Amino acid sequence: KINSMKIDDKKMEVQILEAAQKLFLEQGFAKTTTGQIAKLAGCNQALVHYYYRTKDNLFDKIFEDKIRLITTNILAIDSSETPFEQKISKMIKLHFEFLQKNPKLAPFVINEISSNFDRLHSLIDKLQEYPKSVFAQMEAQLKKEIEKGSIRSISTKDLLITIVSLNVTPFLMLPVIKKTLNLTEKEVNEFLEQRKQEITTTVLARLKK
Amino acid sequence: KINSMKIDDKKMEVQILEAAQKLFLEQGFAKTTTGQIAKLAGCNQALVHYYYRTKDNLFDKIFEDKIRLITTNILAIDSSETPFEQKISKMIKLHFEFLQKNPKLAPFVINEISSNFDRLHSLIDKLQEYPKSVFAQMEAQLKKEIEKGSIRSISTKDLLITIVSLNVTPFLMLPVIKKTLNLTEKEVNEFLEQRKQEITTTVLARLKK
DNA sequence: ATTATCTATAGATCTATAGATAATGC
DNA sequence: ATTATCTATAGATCTATAGATAATGC
């Protein structure tokens, strides 16, 4: 079985999913056609429907997967005895680098949510389940530090929104920044590196007494 | 002429533009049809094309208008002798309240930019013209303060990205927040008020020596 | 006369399915 | 036999225009 496959001869079912993913992330659901998906996957348009029946189905699979990816990467809690500020720095860094590895992810999810929220209700409910316990852990750690007096008071919610806001926005603005400042790929990376540093500085400044 | 119009009997041309605006902001370009626009405007679908010829034309008019609205509201420079920190606070406040008055604006623009950037090149060029001089003013003020030693060093670009990031993101997340936390309209407003305050706190903390 | 509005429709997609054919697994 | 893939197409939109009719301005 393993032998019978050439290197890039993945099962067509998978290739279709991957093609769909790529196109949905780039253009959004509305602008992507099953014809485009088929073409990119290297098959006939009918086959897309053979495997996934409807375009909606295909989208839901992908969207749910992305929501899960995001929720499992928002909070990388570190329960070790590392100083709190280092934990926060690491959390920002990991989240930012996750976004860097998936630069189209944030725009995509925000697009679909804000232009099609009703249809996505149920899918988004999955956003709630997992992070709850992790949120609680985070809250416990934060409270402890505040009581110790080692950081300035802030709510868990605010801290998280601040981190996510600062981390996500550069990727939303990336097309505009690239064009406006006429940046090479290398300069884009430098910008992001520099920005990552600045975000850490900002968040830590907010926590400092 | 004035007499001949009933209260809400705006010229159909305008009603079509407004209907299109509302629908584009809510659903994006791709999901909005000229049929929907006509229905909301209270006319026939053909009339949409009579006045604006193509859907693209109609969109471009609106998009350009929104880009202009945004650029004229990003930087409300205050050249008076007010202390710098107060200027920043006011700037954050004005920008945030501008977004509050136009809550669909940020998601809309980000959507269209990230799913259709190529087509919008020329329109976005307008984003550059106006703000340049204002950016320069801001930079001058900031440099002065840094040299005086009254604030911690930061680049104009970073400061602006930080403010925009923090201000914009709550509006991108609003549908999810509403649903996830099950908020009433009043609670949403409270959340935003509180958040506005927190954003100011964060930015000022970053500037404080 | 000129401009605004409507009805009707051509032409272009696009999704989804039916039915034919090719490939594969027993 | 069963599963994967293709060809072809029905049916649903959707944009844009042509041509008819109604409203308005001199």
mmCIF file of N, CA and C in Angstrom, chain A residues 25-31 104 107-108 110-117 121-122 124-125 127-128 152-155 157-159 161-166 168-170 172-173 175-177 179-181 191 194-195 198 201-203 205-206, chain B residues 25-31 104 107-108 110-117 121-122 124-125 127-128 152-155 157-159 161-166 168-170 172-173 175-177 179-181 191 194-195 198 201-203 205-206:
data_model
loop_
_atom_site.group_PDB
_atom_site.id
_atom_site.type_symbol
_atom_site.label_atom_id
_atom_site.label_comp_id
_atom_site.label_asym_id
_atom_site.label_seq_id
_atom_site.Cartn_x
_atom_site.Cartn_y
_atom_site.Cartn_z
ATOM 1 N N LEU A 25 -8.935 30.011 2.880
ATOM 2 C CA LEU A 25 -8.102 30.919 3.665
ATOM 3 C C LEU A 25 -7.707 32.152 2.867
ATOM 4 N N GLU A 26 -7.502 31.960 1.577
ATOM 5 C CA GLU A 26 -7.069 33.091 0.765
ATOM 6 C C GLU A 26 -8.201 34.020 0.337
ATOM 7 N N GLN A 27 -9.342 33.401 -0.002
ATOM 8 C CA GLN A 27 -10.408 34.184 -0.625
ATOM 9 C C GLN A 27 -11.692 34.234 0.182
ATOM 10 N N GLY A 28 -11.774 33.395 1.190
ATOM 11 C CA GLY A 28 -13.034 33.277 1.916
ATOM 12 C C GLY A 28 -13.990 32.309 1.245
ATOM 13 N N PHE A 29 -15.026 31.972 1.982
ATOM 14 C CA PHE A 29 -15.999 30.991 1.504
ATOM 15 C C PHE A 29 -16.711 31.467 0.245
ATOM 16 N N ALA A 30 -17.231 32.681 0.282
ATOM 17 C CA ALA A 30 -18.107 33.175 -0.782
ATOM 18 C C ALA A 30 -17.411 33.224 -2.134
ATOM 19 N N LYS A 31 -16.153 33.611 -2.104
ATOM 20 C CA LYS A 31 -15.476 33.798 -3.385
ATOM 21 C C LYS A 31 -14.882 32.511 -3.950
ATOM 22 N N LYS A 104 -2.556 33.568 7.387
ATOM 23 C CA LYS A 104 -3.874 33.816 6.809
ATOM 24 C C LYS A 104 -5.002 33.457 7.756
ATOM 25 N N PRO A 107 -7.124 36.590 9.652
ATOM 26 C CA PRO A 107 -8.041 37.268 8.734
ATOM 27 C C PRO A 107 -9.196 36.374 8.308
ATOM 28 N N PHE A 108 -8.894 35.157 7.985
ATOM 29 C CA PHE A 108 -9.933 34.223 7.535
ATOM 30 C C PHE A 108 -11.052 34.078 8.564
ATOM 31 N N ILE A 110 -11.826 35.892 11.162
ATOM 32 C CA ILE A 110 -12.536 37.144 11.411
ATOM 33 C C ILE A 110 -13.491 37.466 10.271
ATOM 34 N N ASN A 111 -13.039 37.239 9.062
ATOM 35 C CA ASN A 111 -13.928 37.427 7.906
ATOM 36 C C ASN A 111 -15.200 36.634 8.047
ATOM 37 N N GLU A 112 -15.043 35.352 8.196
ATOM 38 C CA GLU A 112 -16.207 34.471 8.172
ATOM 39 C C GLU A 112 -17.123 34.749 9.349
ATOM 40 N N ILE A 113 -16.514 35.035 10.494
ATOM 41 C CA ILE A 113 -17.334 35.334 11.658
ATOM 42 C C ILE A 113 -18.152 36.591 11.449
ATOM 43 N N SER A 114 -17.515 37.620 10.913
ATOM 44 C CA SER A 114 -18.274 38.863 10.895
ATOM 45 C C SER A 114 -19.212 38.988 9.708
ATOM 46 N N SER A 115 -18.994 38.182 8.670
ATOM 47 C CA SER A 115 -19.926 38.278 7.558
ATOM 48 C C SER A 115 -20.945 37.149 7.542
ATOM 49 N N ASN A 116 -20.802 36.231 8.455
ATOM 50 C CA ASN A 116 -21.646 35.038 8.384
ATOM 51 C C ASN A 116 -21.870 34.419 9.750
ATOM 52 N N PHE A 117 -21.990 35.266 10.749
ATOM 53 C CA PHE A 117 -21.952 34.741 12.105
ATOM 54 C C PHE A 117 -23.079 33.745 12.407
ATOM 55 N N HIS A 121 -22.709 29.818 14.510
ATOM 56 C CA HIS A 121 -23.040 29.634 15.923
ATOM 57 C C HIS A 121 -22.477 28.359 16.517
ATOM 58 N N SER A 122 -22.998 27.261 16.003
ATOM 59 C CA SER A 122 -22.712 25.956 16.606
ATOM 60 C C SER A 122 -21.224 25.644 16.559
ATOM 61 N N ILE A 124 -18.842 27.736 16.618
ATOM 62 C CA ILE A 124 -18.098 28.586 17.526
ATOM 63 C C ILE A 124 -18.268 28.168 18.988
ATOM 64 N N ASP A 125 -19.339 27.467 19.242
ATOM 65 C CA ASP A 125 -19.520 26.969 20.602
ATOM 66 C C ASP A 125 -18.333 26.124 21.043
ATOM 67 N N LEU A 127 -15.457 26.839 20.591
ATOM 68 C CA LEU A 127 -14.459 27.767 21.073
ATOM 69 C C LEU A 127 -14.505 27.898 22.598
ATOM 70 N N GLN A 128 -15.677 27.623 23.131
ATOM 71 C CA GLN A 128 -15.845 27.836 24.577
ATOM 72 C C GLN A 128 -15.310 26.674 25.427
ATOM 73 N N ARG A 152 0.872 44.848 38.759
ATOM 74 C CA ARG A 152 -0.249 45.780 38.851
ATOM 75 C C ARG A 152 -1.541 45.031 38.527
ATOM 76 N N SER A 153 -2.606 45.421 39.175
ATOM 77 C CA SER A 153 -3.872 44.697 39.018
ATOM 78 C C SER A 153 -4.458 44.803 37.608
ATOM 79 N N ILE A 154 -4.963 43.682 37.133
ATOM 80 C CA ILE A 154 -5.615 43.627 35.815
ATOM 81 C C ILE A 154 -6.485 42.377 35.776
ATOM 82 N N SER A 155 -7.572 42.430 35.030
ATOM 83 C CA SER A 155 -8.411 41.233 34.938
ATOM 84 C C SER A 155 -7.825 40.272 33.914
ATOM 85 N N LYS A 157 -9.404 38.656 31.671
ATOM 86 C CA LYS A 157 -10.012 38.966 30.383
ATOM 87 C C LYS A 157 -9.256 40.096 29.683
ATOM 88 N N ASP A 158 -9.025 41.171 30.403
ATOM 89 C CA ASP A 158 -8.324 42.296 29.791
ATOM 90 C C ASP A 158 -6.927 41.920 29.329
ATOM 91 N N LEU A 159 -6.242 41.183 30.169
ATOM 92 C CA LEU A 159 -4.880 40.803 29.801
ATOM 93 C C LEU A 159 -4.882 39.975 28.515
ATOM 94 N N ILE A 161 -7.277 39.806 26.166
ATOM 95 C CA ILE A 161 -7.701 40.599 24.999
ATOM 96 C C ILE A 161 -6.559 41.492 24.523
ATOM 97 N N THR A 162 -5.841 42.068 25.468
ATOM 98 C CA THR A 162 -4.709 42.914 25.084
ATOM 99 C C THR A 162 -3.670 42.124 24.299
ATOM 100 N N ILE A 163 -3.321 40.963 24.811
ATOM 101 C CA ILE A 163 -2.312 40.147 24.117
ATOM 102 C C ILE A 163 -2.797 39.741 22.729
ATOM 103 N N VAL A 164 -4.034 39.244 22.680
ATOM 104 C CA VAL A 164 -4.558 38.800 21.379
ATOM 105 C C VAL A 164 -4.671 39.978 20.408
ATOM 106 N N SER A 165 -5.156 41.109 20.898
ATOM 107 C CA SER A 165 -5.261 42.290 20.034
ATOM 108 C C SER A 165 -3.925 42.639 19.403
ATOM 109 N N LEU A 166 -2.928 42.748 20.260
ATOM 110 C CA LEU A 166 -1.619 43.178 19.776
ATOM 111 C C LEU A 166 -0.996 42.147 18.843
ATOM 112 N N VAL A 168 -2.578 39.747 16.984
ATOM 113 C CA VAL A 168 -3.324 39.427 15.768
ATOM 114 C C VAL A 168 -3.245 40.546 14.726
ATOM 115 N N THR A 169 -3.358 41.786 15.187
ATOM 116 C CA THR A 169 -3.500 42.895 14.239
ATOM 117 C C THR A 169 -2.394 43.012 13.188
ATOM 118 N N PRO A 170 -1.127 42.805 13.547
ATOM 119 C CA PRO A 170 -0.118 42.892 12.492
ATOM 120 C C PRO A 170 -0.431 41.985 11.298
ATOM 121 N N LEU A 172 -3.410 41.077 10.292
ATOM 122 C CA LEU A 172 -4.550 41.629 9.565
ATOM 123 C C LEU A 172 -4.102 42.760 8.642
ATOM 124 N N MET A 173 -3.099 43.475 9.104
ATOM 125 C CA MET A 173 -2.662 44.630 8.332
ATOM 126 C C MET A 173 -1.565 44.288 7.336
ATOM 127 N N PRO A 175 -1.070 42.747 4.421
ATOM 128 C CA PRO A 175 -1.126 43.119 3.004
ATOM 129 C C PRO A 175 -0.937 44.626 2.800
ATOM 130 N N VAL A 176 -1.610 45.408 3.629
ATOM 131 C CA VAL A 176 -1.501 46.864 3.496
ATOM 132 C C VAL A 176 -0.096 47.345 3.817
ATOM 133 N N ILE A 177 0.464 46.833 4.882
ATOM 134 C CA ILE A 177 1.814 47.230 5.269
ATOM 135 C C ILE A 177 2.815 46.893 4.181
ATOM 136 N N LYS A 179 2.368 46.540 0.996
ATOM 137 C CA LYS A 179 2.189 47.399 -0.167
ATOM 138 C C LYS A 179 2.579 48.845 0.145
ATOM 139 N N THR A 180 2.069 49.363 1.237
ATOM 140 C CA THR A 180 2.296 50.763 1.568
ATOM 141 C C THR A 180 3.780 51.073 1.755
ATOM 142 N N LEU A 181 4.466 50.205 2.468
ATOM 143 C CA LEU A 181 5.874 50.475 2.736
ATOM 144 C C LEU A 181 6.785 49.770 1.735
ATOM 145 N N PHE A 191 10.188 43.316 10.328
ATOM 146 C CA PHE A 191 9.096 44.074 10.935
ATOM 147 C C PHE A 191 8.389 43.234 11.992
ATOM 148 N N GLN A 194 10.513 42.643 15.118
ATOM 149 C CA GLN A 194 10.593 43.869 15.903
ATOM 150 C C GLN A 194 9.279 44.107 16.631
ATOM 151 N N ARG A 195 8.208 43.857 15.921
ATOM 152 C CA ARG A 195 6.870 44.067 16.503
ATOM 153 C C ARG A 195 6.619 43.112 17.678
ATOM 154 N N GLU A 198 8.205 44.520 20.637
ATOM 155 C CA GLU A 198 7.473 45.691 21.129
ATOM 156 C C GLU A 198 6.207 45.265 21.886
ATOM 157 N N THR A 201 7.173 44.154 25.296
ATOM 158 C CA THR A 201 7.488 45.352 26.093
ATOM 159 C C THR A 201 6.216 46.025 26.600
ATOM 160 N N THR A 202 5.251 46.177 25.704
ATOM 161 C CA THR A 202 4.013 46.865 26.065
ATOM 162 C C THR A 202 3.236 46.121 27.151
ATOM 163 N N VAL A 203 3.090 44.821 26.961
ATOM 164 C CA VAL A 203 2.318 44.052 27.937
ATOM 165 C C VAL A 203 3.015 44.050 29.299
ATOM 166 N N ALA A 205 4.996 46.294 30.451
ATOM 167 C CA ALA A 205 4.880 47.635 31.030
ATOM 168 C C ALA A 205 3.533 47.791 31.735
ATOM 169 N N ARG A 206 2.512 47.240 31.128
ATOM 170 C CA ARG A 206 1.174 47.314 31.734
ATOM 171 C C ARG A 206 1.125 46.583 33.079
ATOM 172 N N LEU B 25 -21.377 46.326 4.234
ATOM 173 C CA LEU B 25 -20.774 46.328 5.565
ATOM 174 C C LEU B 25 -21.173 45.099 6.365
ATOM 175 N N GLU B 26 -22.386 44.642 6.145
ATOM 176 C CA GLU B 26 -22.846 43.490 6.922
ATOM 177 C C GLU B 26 -22.356 42.156 6.375
ATOM 178 N N GLN B 27 -22.363 42.053 5.051
ATOM 179 C CA GLN B 27 -22.121 40.734 4.452
ATOM 180 C C GLN B 27 -20.889 40.672 3.593
ATOM 181 N N GLY B 28 -20.301 41.807 3.291
ATOM 182 C CA GLY B 28 -19.185 41.841 2.365
ATOM 183 C C GLY B 28 -19.651 41.906 0.929
ATOM 184 N N PHE B 29 -18.717 42.183 0.066
ATOM 185 C CA PHE B 29 -19.016 42.334 -1.356
ATOM 186 C C PHE B 29 -19.550 41.049 -1.977
ATOM 187 N N ALA B 30 -18.856 39.971 -1.747
ATOM 188 C CA ALA B 30 -19.158 38.714 -2.451
ATOM 189 C C ALA B 30 -20.561 38.204 -2.144
ATOM 190 N N LYS B 31 -20.983 38.361 -0.913
ATOM 191 C CA LYS B 31 -22.276 37.782 -0.528
ATOM 192 C C LYS B 31 -23.453 38.697 -0.845
ATOM 193 N N LYS B 104 -19.234 48.223 12.331
ATOM 194 C CA LYS B 104 -19.033 47.242 11.253
ATOM 195 C C LYS B 104 -17.878 47.625 10.334
ATOM 196 N N PRO B 107 -14.274 45.448 10.658
ATOM 197 C CA PRO B 107 -14.375 44.111 10.072
ATOM 198 C C PRO B 107 -14.528 44.155 8.552
ATOM 199 N N PHE B 108 -15.359 45.052 8.084
ATOM 200 C CA PHE B 108 -15.597 45.160 6.640
ATOM 201 C C PHE B 108 -14.310 45.416 5.864
ATOM 202 N N ILE B 110 -11.196 45.114 6.750
ATOM 203 C CA ILE B 110 -10.234 44.022 6.877
ATOM 204 C C ILE B 110 -10.634 42.841 6.005
ATOM 205 N N ASN B 111 -11.899 42.533 5.983
ATOM 206 C CA ASN B 111 -12.389 41.467 5.104
ATOM 207 C C ASN B 111 -11.992 41.693 3.676
ATOM 208 N N GLU B 112 -12.403 42.819 3.164
ATOM 209 C CA GLU B 112 -12.202 43.077 1.744
ATOM 210 C C GLU B 112 -10.735 43.160 1.397
ATOM 211 N N ILE B 113 -9.969 43.760 2.297
ATOM 212 C CA ILE B 113 -8.544 43.849 2.022
ATOM 213 C C ILE B 113 -7.901 42.475 1.968
ATOM 214 N N SER B 114 -8.239 41.614 2.934
ATOM 215 C CA SER B 114 -7.481 40.363 2.967
ATOM 216 C C SER B 114 -8.009 39.323 1.993
ATOM 217 N N SER B 115 -9.248 39.484 1.511
ATOM 218 C CA SER B 115 -9.722 38.488 0.558
ATOM 219 C C SER B 115 -9.668 38.992 -0.877
ATOM 220 N N ASN B 116 -9.291 40.236 -1.053
ATOM 221 C CA ASN B 116 -9.394 40.813 -2.391
ATOM 222 C C ASN B 116 -8.397 41.931 -2.600
ATOM 223 N N PHE B 117 -7.208 41.755 -2.044
ATOM 224 C CA PHE B 117 -6.300 42.876 -1.986
ATOM 225 C C PHE B 117 -5.917 43.409 -3.362
ATOM 226 N N HIS B 121 -5.758 47.662 -4.697
ATOM 227 C CA HIS B 121 -4.514 48.433 -4.745
ATOM 228 C C HIS B 121 -4.717 49.932 -4.819
ATOM 229 N N SER B 122 -5.297 50.331 -5.955
ATOM 230 C CA SER B 122 -5.381 51.748 -6.262
ATOM 231 C C SER B 122 -6.192 52.497 -5.209
ATOM 232 N N ILE B 124 -6.462 51.773 -2.135
ATOM 233 C CA ILE B 124 -5.739 51.858 -0.878
ATOM 234 C C ILE B 124 -4.623 52.891 -0.937
ATOM 235 N N ASP B 125 -4.190 53.180 -2.138
ATOM 236 C CA ASP B 125 -3.176 54.223 -2.272
ATOM 237 C C ASP B 125 -3.648 55.527 -1.633
ATOM 238 N N LEU B 127 -5.040 55.758 1.014
ATOM 239 C CA LEU B 127 -4.763 55.652 2.444
ATOM 240 C C LEU B 127 -3.448 56.341 2.791
ATOM 241 N N GLN B 128 -2.585 56.428 1.816
ATOM 242 C CA GLN B 128 -1.261 56.969 2.109
ATOM 243 C C GLN B 128 -1.218 58.484 2.130
ATOM 244 N N ARG B 152 9.061 57.215 27.838
ATOM 245 C CA ARG B 152 9.970 56.139 27.438
ATOM 246 C C ARG B 152 10.026 56.090 25.914
ATOM 247 N N SER B 153 11.154 55.758 25.380
ATOM 248 C CA SER B 153 11.349 55.780 23.921
ATOM 249 C C SER B 153 10.476 54.755 23.194
ATOM 250 N N ILE B 154 9.922 55.175 22.086
ATOM 251 C CA ILE B 154 9.108 54.294 21.246
ATOM 252 C C ILE B 154 9.012 54.944 19.863
ATOM 253 N N SER B 155 8.890 54.112 18.826
ATOM 254 C CA SER B 155 8.764 54.680 17.479
ATOM 255 C C SER B 155 7.315 55.094 17.239
ATOM 256 N N LYS B 157 5.585 54.613 14.616
ATOM 257 C CA LYS B 157 4.906 53.477 13.998
ATOM 258 C C LYS B 157 4.398 52.501 15.055
ATOM 259 N N ASP B 158 5.281 52.141 15.982
ATOM 260 C CA ASP B 158 4.867 51.195 17.019
ATOM 261 C C ASP B 158 3.724 51.751 17.872
ATOM 262 N N LEU B 159 3.854 52.995 18.229
ATOM 263 C CA LEU B 159 2.806 53.582 19.066
ATOM 264 C C LEU B 159 1.467 53.549 18.340
ATOM 265 N N ILE B 161 0.528 51.581 15.781
ATOM 266 C CA ILE B 161 0.040 50.206 15.598
ATOM 267 C C ILE B 161 -0.541 49.684 16.904
ATOM 268 N N THR B 162 0.110 50.003 17.989
ATOM 269 C CA THR B 162 -0.405 49.540 19.287
ATOM 270 C C THR B 162 -1.792 50.111 19.563
ATOM 271 N N ILE B 163 -1.936 51.397 19.358
ATOM 272 C CA ILE B 163 -3.244 52.015 19.609
ATOM 273 C C ILE B 163 -4.309 51.431 18.693
ATOM 274 N N VAL B 164 -3.996 51.352 17.409
ATOM 275 C CA VAL B 164 -4.981 50.817 16.459
ATOM 276 C C VAL B 164 -5.315 49.360 16.788
ATOM 277 N N SER B 165 -4.292 48.577 17.081
ATOM 278 C CA SER B 165 -4.534 47.168 17.431
ATOM 279 C C SER B 165 -5.515 47.045 18.576
ATOM 280 N N LEU B 166 -5.214 47.754 19.633
ATOM 281 C CA LEU B 166 -6.039 47.635 20.841
ATOM 282 C C LEU B 166 -7.448 48.166 20.602
ATOM 283 N N VAL B 168 -9.129 48.495 17.645
ATOM 284 C CA VAL B 168 -9.912 47.822 16.600
ATOM 285 C C VAL B 168 -10.408 46.436 17.026
ATOM 286 N N THR B 169 -9.541 45.696 17.673
ATOM 287 C CA THR B 169 -9.859 44.287 17.934
ATOM 288 C C THR B 169 -11.170 44.031 18.681
ATOM 289 N N PRO B 170 -11.511 44.832 19.705
ATOM 290 C CA PRO B 170 -12.806 44.565 20.355
ATOM 291 C C PRO B 170 -13.964 44.517 19.366
ATOM 292 N N LEU B 172 -13.779 43.645 16.208
ATOM 293 C CA LEU B 172 -13.680 42.435 15.392
ATOM 294 C C LEU B 172 -14.233 41.239 16.150
ATOM 295 N N MET B 173 -14.050 41.276 17.468
ATOM 296 C CA MET B 173 -14.473 40.120 18.268
ATOM 297 C C MET B 173 -15.905 40.253 18.769
ATOM 298 N N PRO B 175 -19.070 40.095 17.742
ATOM 299 C CA PRO B 175 -20.072 39.041 17.591
ATOM 300 C C PRO B 175 -19.788 37.833 18.494
ATOM 301 N N VAL B 176 -18.531 37.439 18.530
ATOM 302 C CA VAL B 176 -18.168 36.271 19.343
ATOM 303 C C VAL B 176 -18.354 36.567 20.826
ATOM 304 N N ILE B 177 -17.918 37.733 21.245
ATOM 305 C CA ILE B 177 -18.050 38.104 22.649
ATOM 306 C C ILE B 177 -19.513 38.140 23.063
ATOM 307 N N LYS B 179 -22.045 36.596 21.834
ATOM 308 C CA LYS B 179 -22.619 35.252 21.877
ATOM 309 C C LYS B 179 -22.018 34.435 23.024
ATOM 310 N N THR B 180 -20.720 34.441 23.126
ATOM 311 C CA THR B 180 -20.048 33.604 24.105
ATOM 312 C C THR B 180 -20.418 33.988 25.531
ATOM 313 N N LEU B 181 -20.454 35.278 25.787
ATOM 314 C CA LEU B 181 -20.755 35.723 27.148
ATOM 315 C C LEU B 181 -22.231 36.062 27.320
ATOM 316 N N PHE B 191 -18.993 46.761 28.599
ATOM 317 C CA PHE B 191 -17.732 46.106 28.220
ATOM 318 C C PHE B 191 -16.842 47.050 27.428
ATOM 319 N N GLN B 194 -15.428 49.937 29.545
ATOM 320 C CA GLN B 194 -14.377 49.430 30.412
ATOM 321 C C GLN B 194 -13.111 49.167 29.616
ATOM 322 N N ARG B 195 -13.326 48.591 28.444
ATOM 323 C CA ARG B 195 -12.192 48.251 27.585
ATOM 324 C C ARG B 195 -11.448 49.513 27.131
ATOM 325 N N GLU B 198 -9.209 50.571 29.806
ATOM 326 C CA GLU B 198 -8.055 49.669 29.927
ATOM 327 C C GLU B 198 -7.018 49.924 28.829
ATOM 328 N N THR B 201 -5.032 52.922 29.787
ATOM 329 C CA THR B 201 -4.095 52.524 30.837
ATOM 330 C C THR B 201 -2.876 51.819 30.250
ATOM 331 N N THR B 202 -3.137 50.904 29.338
ATOM 332 C CA THR B 202 -2.054 50.110 28.756
ATOM 333 C C THR B 202 -1.087 50.986 27.970
ATOM 334 N N VAL B 203 -1.640 51.836 27.129
ATOM 335 C CA VAL B 203 -0.763 52.664 26.292
ATOM 336 C C VAL B 203 0.051 53.626 27.157
ATOM 337 N N ALA B 205 0.920 53.209 30.207
ATOM 338 C CA ALA B 205 1.929 52.441 30.946
ATOM 339 C C ALA B 205 3.165 52.220 30.076
ATOM 340 N N ARG B 206 2.906 51.957 28.804
ATOM 341 C CA ARG B 206 4.036 51.745 27.880
ATOM 342 C C ARG B 206 4.891 53.015 27.748
#
